[in-house]
Short mmCIF file of C-alpha atoms and ligand atoms in Angstrom, two decimals:
data_model
loop_
_atom_site.label_atom_id
_atom_site.label_comp_id
_atom_site.label_asym_id
_atom_site.label_seq_id
_atom_site.Cartn_x
_atom_site.Cartn_y
_atom_site.Cartn_z
CA UNK A 1 83.97 125.09 80.05
CA UNK A 2 86.34 126.47 82.19
CA UNK A 3 90.19 124.67 82.62
CA UNK A 4 90.70 123.43 85.88
CA UNK A 5 93.92 125.90 87.07
CA UNK A 6 97.04 124.14 87.85
CA UNK A 7 99.87 125.65 90.36
CA UNK A 8 103.39 123.68 89.93
CA UNK A 9 106.51 123.88 92.56
CA UNK A 10 109.80 123.17 91.65
CA UNK A 11 110.92 124.53 88.16
CA UNK A 12 114.07 122.23 87.44
CA UNK A 13 114.31 119.52 85.12
CA UNK A 14 111.29 117.62 85.80
CA UNK A 15 109.02 120.64 86.43
CA UNK A 16 109.23 121.99 82.90
CA UNK A 17 108.23 118.38 81.69
CA UNK A 18 105.15 119.11 83.97
CA UNK A 19 104.32 122.32 82.40
CA UNK A 20 104.85 120.63 78.63
CA UNK A 21 102.89 117.85 79.44
CA UNK A 22 99.60 120.03 80.79
CA UNK A 23 99.56 122.19 77.74
CA UNK A 24 98.54 118.61 75.83
CA UNK A 25 95.81 118.35 78.63
CA UNK A 26 92.59 120.09 76.93
CA UNK A 27 90.98 120.78 79.97
CA UNK A 28 93.57 121.85 82.45
CA UNK A 29 96.40 124.70 82.17
CA UNK A 30 99.28 125.58 84.06
CA UNK A 31 98.11 128.87 85.95
CA UNK A 32 101.37 129.60 88.24
CA UNK A 33 104.43 128.39 89.09
CA UNK A 34 106.75 128.75 92.28
CA UNK A 35 110.38 127.87 93.20
CA UNK A 36 112.87 129.13 95.68
CA UNK A 37 114.99 130.14 92.92
CA UNK A 38 112.39 132.94 91.58
CA UNK A 39 114.46 134.05 88.69
CA UNK A 40 114.60 130.16 87.39
CA UNK A 41 110.69 130.14 87.77
CA UNK A 42 110.19 133.60 86.23
CA UNK A 43 112.32 132.57 83.26
CA UNK A 44 110.31 129.44 82.77
CA UNK A 45 107.08 131.20 83.34
CA UNK A 46 107.32 134.10 80.98
CA UNK A 47 109.17 131.54 78.58
CA UNK A 48 105.57 129.57 78.65
CA UNK A 49 103.14 132.72 79.11
CA UNK A 50 102.29 131.48 82.43
CA UNK A 51 100.20 134.13 84.47
CA UNK A 52 101.81 133.79 87.55
CA UNK A 53 104.99 133.43 89.09
CA UNK A 54 105.37 133.35 92.94
CA UNK A 55 108.54 133.29 95.38
CA UNK A 56 107.07 131.89 98.39
CA UNK A 57 105.36 128.46 97.91
CA UNK A 58 102.63 129.67 100.46
CA UNK A 59 101.54 131.96 98.52
CA UNK A 60 101.00 129.77 95.09
CA UNK A 61 99.13 127.38 97.62
CA UNK A 62 96.86 129.91 99.09
CA UNK A 63 95.76 131.36 95.42
CA UNK A 64 92.10 130.60 95.35
CA UNK A 65 92.16 130.06 91.57
CA UNK A 66 94.47 126.95 91.77
CA UNK A 67 92.34 123.58 92.26
CA UNK A 68 95.30 121.38 91.58
CA UNK A 69 99.28 121.64 92.94
CA UNK A 70 101.83 119.54 91.39
CA UNK A 71 104.89 119.21 93.62
CA UNK A 72 108.35 118.81 91.73
CA UNK A 73 110.77 119.85 94.44
CA UNK A 74 113.79 117.51 95.26
CA UNK A 75 112.34 114.50 97.85
CA UNK A 76 113.01 116.29 101.07
CA UNK A 77 110.20 118.55 100.42
CA UNK A 78 107.82 116.25 99.44
CA UNK A 79 106.23 115.62 102.81
CA UNK A 80 106.22 119.11 103.91
CA UNK A 81 104.66 120.64 100.58
CA UNK A 82 102.34 117.51 99.98
CA UNK A 83 100.77 117.67 103.40
CA UNK A 84 100.35 122.01 103.19
CA UNK A 85 98.61 121.15 99.84
CA UNK A 86 96.24 118.28 101.32
CA UNK A 87 95.44 120.81 104.17
CA UNK A 88 94.53 123.48 101.61
CA UNK A 89 91.52 121.31 100.28
CA UNK A 90 93.27 121.22 97.12
CA UNK A 91 94.44 118.06 94.98
CA UNK A 92 97.43 117.11 94.64
CA UNK A 93 100.09 115.50 91.95
CA UNK A 94 103.22 114.33 93.65
CA UNK A 95 106.48 113.72 92.06
CA UNK A 96 108.06 110.34 93.10
CA UNK A 97 109.34 108.71 95.37
CA UNK A 98 106.38 109.73 97.60
CA UNK A 99 109.08 110.60 100.66
CA UNK A 100 112.49 110.25 101.93
CA UNK A 101 111.25 107.09 104.42
CA UNK A 102 108.07 105.35 105.03
CA UNK A 103 107.23 107.40 107.95
CA UNK A 104 106.89 110.19 106.15
CA UNK A 105 104.76 108.59 103.44
CA UNK A 106 102.47 106.99 106.08
CA UNK A 107 101.91 110.40 107.53
CA UNK A 108 100.65 111.66 104.24
CA UNK A 109 98.00 108.69 103.76
CA UNK A 110 96.64 109.13 107.45
CA UNK A 111 96.47 112.96 106.61
CA UNK A 112 94.64 111.99 103.28
CA UNK A 113 92.23 109.91 105.57
CA UNK A 114 90.98 113.08 106.51
CA UNK A 115 90.60 114.72 103.16
CA UNK A 116 88.76 112.47 101.51
CA UNK A 117 87.52 114.24 98.69
CA UNK A 118 91.06 115.38 97.95
CA UNK A 119 92.61 113.52 95.02
CA UNK A 120 96.45 112.42 95.05
CA UNK A 121 98.22 111.02 92.82
CA UNK A 122 102.27 110.14 92.19
CA UNK A 123 103.54 110.55 88.96
CA UNK A 124 105.28 106.88 88.13
CA UNK A 125 104.59 107.67 84.16
CA UNK A 126 106.13 104.55 82.92
CA UNK A 127 103.02 102.29 83.93
CA UNK A 128 100.61 104.50 81.73
CA UNK A 129 102.87 103.40 78.35
CA UNK A 130 99.69 102.06 76.19
CA UNK A 131 101.65 98.41 75.70
CA UNK A 132 102.07 98.18 79.58
CA UNK A 133 98.57 98.98 80.20
CA UNK A 134 97.91 96.43 77.55
CA UNK A 135 99.91 93.85 78.63
CA UNK A 136 98.58 94.67 82.15
CA UNK A 137 95.17 93.60 80.61
CA UNK A 138 96.24 90.76 78.61
CA UNK A 139 98.16 89.30 81.41
CA UNK A 140 94.77 89.71 83.82
CA UNK A 141 92.85 87.58 81.02
CA UNK A 142 95.52 84.78 81.23
CA UNK A 143 96.87 85.27 77.85
CA UNK A 144 100.22 84.09 79.03
CA UNK A 145 99.06 81.66 81.44
CA UNK A 146 100.06 81.60 84.91
CA UNK A 147 103.03 84.34 85.59
CA UNK A 148 105.98 82.30 87.17
CA UNK A 149 108.89 84.93 86.77
CA UNK A 150 109.28 88.81 86.38
CA UNK A 151 112.65 90.13 85.66
CA UNK A 152 114.53 93.02 84.16
CA UNK A 153 116.64 96.13 85.45
CA UNK A 154 116.68 100.22 85.33
CA UNK A 155 119.97 101.14 84.32
CA UNK A 156 121.84 104.62 83.60
CA UNK A 157 125.22 106.11 83.78
CA UNK A 158 125.10 109.90 85.04
CA UNK A 159 126.65 109.13 88.14
CA UNK A 160 129.64 106.96 86.73
CA UNK A 161 132.38 109.46 87.55
CA UNK A 162 132.95 110.76 91.13
CA UNK A 163 132.99 114.21 89.43
CA UNK A 164 129.04 113.52 89.12
CA UNK A 165 126.84 114.93 91.80
CA UNK A 166 123.50 115.75 92.90
CA UNK A 167 121.06 116.32 95.73
CA UNK A 168 119.89 112.72 94.96
CA UNK A 169 123.22 111.69 96.59
CA UNK A 170 122.40 113.04 100.09
CA UNK A 171 120.85 111.23 102.33
CA UNK A 172 119.15 114.28 103.99
CA UNK A 173 117.50 114.82 100.36
CA UNK A 174 116.96 111.49 99.24
CA UNK A 175 116.07 109.62 102.18
CA UNK A 176 116.90 106.05 103.02
CA UNK A 177 118.06 105.20 99.50
CA UNK A 178 119.29 106.87 96.39
CA UNK A 179 119.29 104.13 93.39
CA UNK A 180 116.13 102.21 94.31
CA UNK A 181 113.94 105.05 95.46
CA UNK A 182 114.91 107.26 92.42
CA UNK A 183 114.73 104.65 89.69
CA UNK A 184 114.18 101.31 91.23
CA UNK A 185 111.02 102.39 92.21
CA UNK A 186 109.91 103.26 88.78
CA UNK A 187 110.54 99.43 88.07
CA UNK A 188 108.96 97.77 91.07
CA UNK A 189 105.81 100.02 90.09
CA UNK A 190 106.09 98.52 86.70
CA UNK A 191 106.18 95.30 87.85
CA UNK A 192 103.25 95.40 90.48
CA UNK A 193 101.02 97.03 88.05
CA UNK A 194 101.51 94.66 85.09
CA UNK A 195 101.40 91.73 87.23
CA UNK A 196 98.22 93.43 89.32
CA UNK A 197 100.04 91.99 92.40
CA UNK A 198 102.28 93.28 94.79
CA UNK A 199 105.44 92.17 96.08
CA UNK A 200 105.37 91.16 99.68
CA UNK A 201 109.32 89.98 100.08
CA UNK A 202 112.86 91.02 98.94
CA UNK A 203 116.37 89.72 99.51
CA UNK A 204 118.80 92.32 98.21
CA UNK A 205 122.29 93.10 97.83
CA UNK A 206 123.13 97.11 97.62
CA UNK A 207 126.56 98.71 96.44
CA UNK A 208 128.34 101.75 97.06
CA UNK A 209 130.63 101.44 94.36
CA UNK A 210 132.26 105.18 94.77
CA UNK A 211 132.69 105.36 98.24
CA UNK A 212 134.02 109.09 97.95
CA UNK A 213 132.63 111.35 95.21
CA UNK A 214 133.56 115.31 94.64
CA UNK A 215 130.75 117.44 95.29
CA UNK A 216 131.05 120.89 93.36
CA UNK A 217 131.03 123.81 95.58
CA UNK A 218 127.93 125.53 93.63
CA UNK A 219 125.01 123.68 92.39
CA UNK A 220 124.71 121.76 89.51
CA UNK A 221 121.29 121.13 87.76
CA UNK A 222 120.33 117.44 87.34
CA UNK A 223 121.79 115.36 84.43
CA UNK A 224 124.22 118.51 83.64
CA UNK A 225 127.70 117.99 82.74
CA UNK A 226 130.17 120.05 85.24
CA UNK A 227 132.78 122.17 83.87
CA UNK A 228 135.30 124.31 85.37
CA UNK A 229 133.66 123.92 89.07
CA UNK A 230 135.37 123.62 92.35
CA UNK A 231 134.98 120.65 94.35
CA UNK A 232 134.39 119.39 98.27
CA UNK A 233 135.47 115.49 99.02
CA UNK A 234 132.23 113.67 100.29
CA UNK A 235 132.06 110.27 101.76
CA UNK A 236 128.81 108.39 100.27
CA UNK A 237 126.59 106.53 102.07
CA UNK A 238 123.81 106.22 99.52
CA UNK A 239 123.79 103.08 96.98
CA UNK A 240 125.26 103.21 93.12
CA UNK A 241 123.44 100.09 92.32
CA UNK A 242 120.74 97.33 93.75
CA UNK A 243 120.10 93.60 92.78
CA UNK A 244 116.72 92.46 94.27
CA UNK A 245 115.18 88.87 94.42
CA UNK A 246 111.36 89.46 94.55
CA UNK A 247 108.40 87.49 95.48
CA UNK A 248 104.99 88.47 94.72
CA UNK A 249 101.37 87.98 96.29
CA UNK A 250 100.58 86.04 93.33
CA UNK A 251 103.21 83.65 93.59
CA UNK A 252 105.47 84.90 90.83
CA UNK A 253 109.22 85.07 91.33
CA UNK A 254 111.52 87.70 90.63
CA UNK A 255 114.83 89.63 90.23
CA UNK A 256 115.60 92.97 89.24
CA UNK A 257 118.97 95.09 89.41
CA UNK A 258 119.25 99.16 88.97
CA UNK A 259 121.86 101.14 88.60
CA UNK A 260 123.12 105.09 88.07
CA UNK A 261 126.86 104.06 87.11
CA UNK A 262 126.16 101.69 83.66
CA UNK A 263 128.41 103.42 81.24
CA UNK A 264 126.30 104.11 77.92
CA UNK A 265 122.76 103.21 79.97
CA UNK A 266 121.00 106.60 79.63
CA UNK A 267 117.37 105.74 80.80
CA UNK A 268 117.31 101.37 80.21
CA UNK A 269 114.28 100.00 81.59
CA UNK A 270 113.82 96.28 80.62
CA UNK A 271 111.07 94.38 81.79
CA UNK A 272 109.76 90.56 81.20
CA UNK A 273 106.80 88.64 82.55
CA UNK A 274 107.20 84.92 81.63
CA UNK A 275 104.23 83.00 81.96
CA UNK A 276 103.38 79.09 81.85
CA UNK A 277 101.94 79.78 77.96
CA UNK A 278 103.69 82.93 76.65
CA UNK A 279 106.17 85.63 78.17
CA UNK A 280 105.84 89.70 77.31
CA UNK A 281 109.11 91.76 77.36
CA UNK A 282 109.16 95.75 77.00
CA UNK A 283 111.80 98.13 76.60
CA UNK A 284 111.55 101.91 77.73
CA UNK A 285 113.73 103.27 75.04
CA UNK A 286 111.73 101.28 72.34
CA UNK A 287 108.65 101.83 74.26
CA UNK A 288 106.60 101.62 70.96
CA UNK A 289 106.78 97.83 70.93
CA UNK A 290 106.33 94.82 72.89
CA UNK A 291 107.76 91.13 72.53
CA UNK A 292 105.93 88.04 72.81
CA UNK A 293 107.73 84.78 73.41
CA UNK A 294 105.83 81.77 72.46
CA UNK A 295 106.72 78.10 72.78
CA UNK A 296 104.99 76.08 70.10
CA UNK A 297 105.02 79.05 67.61
CA UNK A 298 106.66 81.77 66.40
CA UNK A 299 107.62 84.69 68.69
CA UNK A 300 105.90 88.25 67.64
CA UNK A 301 106.74 91.83 67.91
CA UNK A 302 104.05 93.88 68.53
CA UNK A 303 104.06 97.43 67.46
CA UNK A 304 101.75 99.61 69.07
CA UNK A 305 98.25 99.72 66.95
CA UNK A 306 95.60 101.95 69.04
CA UNK A 307 92.53 99.74 66.84
CA UNK A 308 94.53 96.71 68.37
CA UNK A 309 94.82 97.09 71.85
CA UNK A 310 92.36 95.95 74.62
CA UNK A 311 89.81 98.25 74.92
CA UNK A 312 90.80 99.82 78.07
CA UNK A 313 94.13 100.74 76.90
CA UNK A 314 92.87 102.43 73.91
CA UNK A 315 92.62 105.52 75.76
CA UNK A 316 95.80 105.70 75.77
CA UNK A 317 96.72 105.91 72.63
CA UNK A 318 96.38 108.65 70.34
CA UNK A 319 98.84 107.97 67.14
CA UNK A 320 98.46 105.78 64.40
CA UNK A 321 100.68 103.02 64.22
CA UNK A 322 104.44 103.67 62.75
CA UNK A 323 104.04 106.88 64.67
CA UNK A 324 106.11 106.02 68.17
CA UNK A 325 104.78 107.25 71.20
CA UNK A 326 107.15 107.36 74.09
CA UNK A 327 108.09 109.15 77.67
CA UNK A 328 106.06 112.25 76.93
CA UNK A 329 103.09 110.14 76.07
CA UNK A 330 103.04 107.75 78.94
CA UNK A 331 103.38 111.29 81.24
CA UNK A 332 100.52 112.79 79.21
CA UNK A 333 98.38 109.56 79.62
CA UNK A 334 99.24 109.67 83.61
CA UNK A 335 97.84 113.28 83.54
CA UNK A 336 95.09 112.67 81.69
CA UNK A 337 94.12 109.94 83.89
CA UNK A 338 94.58 112.17 87.15
CA UNK A 339 92.66 115.17 85.40
CA UNK A 340 89.86 112.99 84.27
CA UNK A 341 89.49 111.56 87.58
CA UNK A 342 89.12 115.06 89.25
CA UNK A 343 86.68 116.23 86.13
CA UNK A 344 84.15 113.16 86.71
CA UNK A 345 84.17 113.50 90.39
CA UNK A 346 85.48 110.46 91.37
CA UNK A 347 86.93 109.36 94.65
CA UNK A 348 89.85 107.55 95.94
CA UNK A 349 88.66 104.76 97.85
CA UNK A 350 85.31 104.56 96.06
CA UNK A 351 86.79 104.45 92.12
CA UNK A 352 89.60 102.61 90.49
CA UNK A 353 92.44 104.75 89.66
CA UNK A 354 94.87 103.73 86.74
CA UNK A 355 97.39 106.24 88.08
CA UNK A 356 99.30 105.51 91.20
CA UNK A 357 98.04 107.03 94.40
CA UNK A 358 99.88 107.76 97.63
CA UNK A 359 98.60 104.31 98.92
CA UNK A 360 100.94 103.18 96.23
CA UNK A 361 103.47 105.59 96.77
CA UNK A 362 103.66 104.57 100.45
CA UNK A 363 104.03 100.93 99.52
CA UNK A 364 106.72 101.47 97.08
CA UNK A 365 108.18 103.33 100.18
CA UNK A 366 107.92 100.19 102.30
CA UNK A 367 109.74 98.06 99.54
CA UNK A 368 112.67 100.79 98.80
CA UNK A 369 113.50 100.48 102.90
CA UNK A 370 112.85 96.55 102.61
CA UNK A 371 115.33 96.27 99.98
CA UNK A 372 117.82 98.35 102.03
CA UNK A 373 117.09 96.62 105.31
CA UNK A 374 117.43 93.57 103.31
CA UNK A 375 120.93 94.00 102.10
CA UNK A 376 122.48 95.27 105.75
CA UNK A 377 120.83 92.17 107.23
CA UNK A 378 121.93 89.83 104.24
CA UNK A 379 118.32 88.07 104.77
CA UNK A 380 114.63 87.87 103.14
CA UNK A 381 112.42 90.81 104.46
CA UNK A 382 108.45 90.71 104.43
CA UNK A 383 106.59 93.55 103.93
CA UNK A 384 104.09 93.89 106.16
N1 NAD B 1 108.50 110.92 86.94
C1 NAD B 1 109.98 111.02 86.34
O1 NAD B 1 109.95 110.20 85.69
C2 NAD B 1 110.99 111.87 87.04
C3 NAD B 1 111.81 112.13 86.42
C4 NAD B 1 112.99 113.16 87.29
C5 NAD B 1 112.58 113.50 88.20
N2 NAD B 1 111.21 113.29 88.88
C6 NAD B 1 111.47 113.75 90.44
O2 NAD B 1 111.08 115.01 90.44
C7 NAD B 1 111.52 115.71 91.60
C8 NAD B 1 112.21 116.93 91.40
O3 NAD B 1 113.54 116.27 90.37
P1 NAD B 1 114.64 117.18 89.69
O4 NAD B 1 115.24 116.02 88.69
O5 NAD B 1 113.45 118.12 88.82
O6 NAD B 1 115.10 118.00 90.56
P2 NAD B 1 115.83 119.67 90.01
O7 NAD B 1 117.21 119.73 91.03
O8 NAD B 1 116.17 119.63 88.84
O9 NAD B 1 114.54 120.73 90.77
C9 NAD B 1 114.06 120.65 91.66
C10 NAD B 1 113.88 122.02 91.73
O10 NAD B 1 113.00 122.58 92.84
C11 NAD B 1 113.56 123.52 93.37
N3 NAD B 1 113.43 123.52 95.05
C12 NAD B 1 113.88 122.86 95.98
N4 NAD B 1 113.68 123.47 97.13
C13 NAD B 1 112.48 123.86 96.90
C14 NAD B 1 111.33 124.49 97.87
N5 NAD B 1 111.86 124.35 99.15
N6 NAD B 1 109.94 125.20 97.34
C15 NAD B 1 110.19 125.58 95.88
N7 NAD B 1 111.08 124.93 94.87
C16 NAD B 1 112.54 124.45 95.58
C17 NAD B 1 115.03 124.17 92.97
O11 NAD B 1 115.59 125.03 93.28
C18 NAD B 1 114.62 123.30 91.57
O12 NAD B 1 114.22 124.31 90.70
C19 NAD B 1 112.59 114.77 92.43
O13 NAD B 1 111.52 113.88 93.33
C20 NAD B 1 112.55 113.53 91.52
O14 NAD B 1 112.63 111.93 91.80
C21 NAD B 1 110.51 112.25 88.23
#
């Protein structure tokens, strides 16, 4: 069987993970990469033995060999590049958040309606951890009873100091929101996935803890530490932190906070669903384990074991129990789900997808905007 040929645009922090992850999907391969920084892309392409490297993204998009394109550029380029890909008739796998605002994401969703054969996915990868898929199925089959509460957080520390700077800080690149759009969006996707229910109302408080930052006058790669660079002072308008109350369509209530300024927290995601019979709790940094809280019996620590997962979750777990599966594996599951959907000729709108679609990404953009609006107007916002 011929492998599905893929092109990846954007060779920064996450672009390389896309190459690595695709290597693990046996029936797909990275055929070409592109970046405005051609030198960077060429170095990475050569390192992985990738056949083609383009300086111009249109050349990659128009390459007739390529069937699927991944968009790993900063958020301000998502709409333009995703729409070029959709119009080219190729399948698109976009990084999150889908866009800078819901106007941009709505436009993509509308465009997709004219391309019903296009498969469009988005990289909300945490939902594809096997234990999250397992918990989703167990919650759906009433194992923890009626879900009452969902609570947790997503905390990082990489923007703690005033000298920490990245394109994400600038609203022109990041859009309406920084912390919620960048990391809170993952938590929102997890909560909605586990509950199988959408968040319909939010009430939020967002905080800019560092109202001024020192922006390096030269470009600094994501998650790298700056040394010996010159700075210019910038006034900050995007949030460092958000605290959000939530109401779900199924009647559950929730609360979460997200921060990019919590010292010591690297990629701390915590989520707990409390039902009328039991609770499930999961932490990303110990992602091979799930805690089950019981009222009338001992609590349980579930260590992922492929043989004991619900049947639908088993296809997302590969290693024997005790051999931890983590972030890379959840990402691989996301791409496996996306590429299997394409290979099997399935269609969005007709067939159910486990990966997040552009519709899901658009809804999270609406949630993100509602959170920012709620904090500004100091009131609950209902998502239309
Ligand atoms: N799913 C996840 O867990 C996850 C993790 C990290 C980042 N992301 C997302 O991935 C995207 C990229 O983030 P990053 O951290 O890799 O950023 P980055 O700054 O490290 O890399 C972005 C790359 O895109 C290139 N680029 C910029 N404009 C371009 C253009 N017009 N054409 C071609 N290339 C262009 C840059 O030169 C750079 O190499 C963001 O949307 C981010 O939210 C997702």
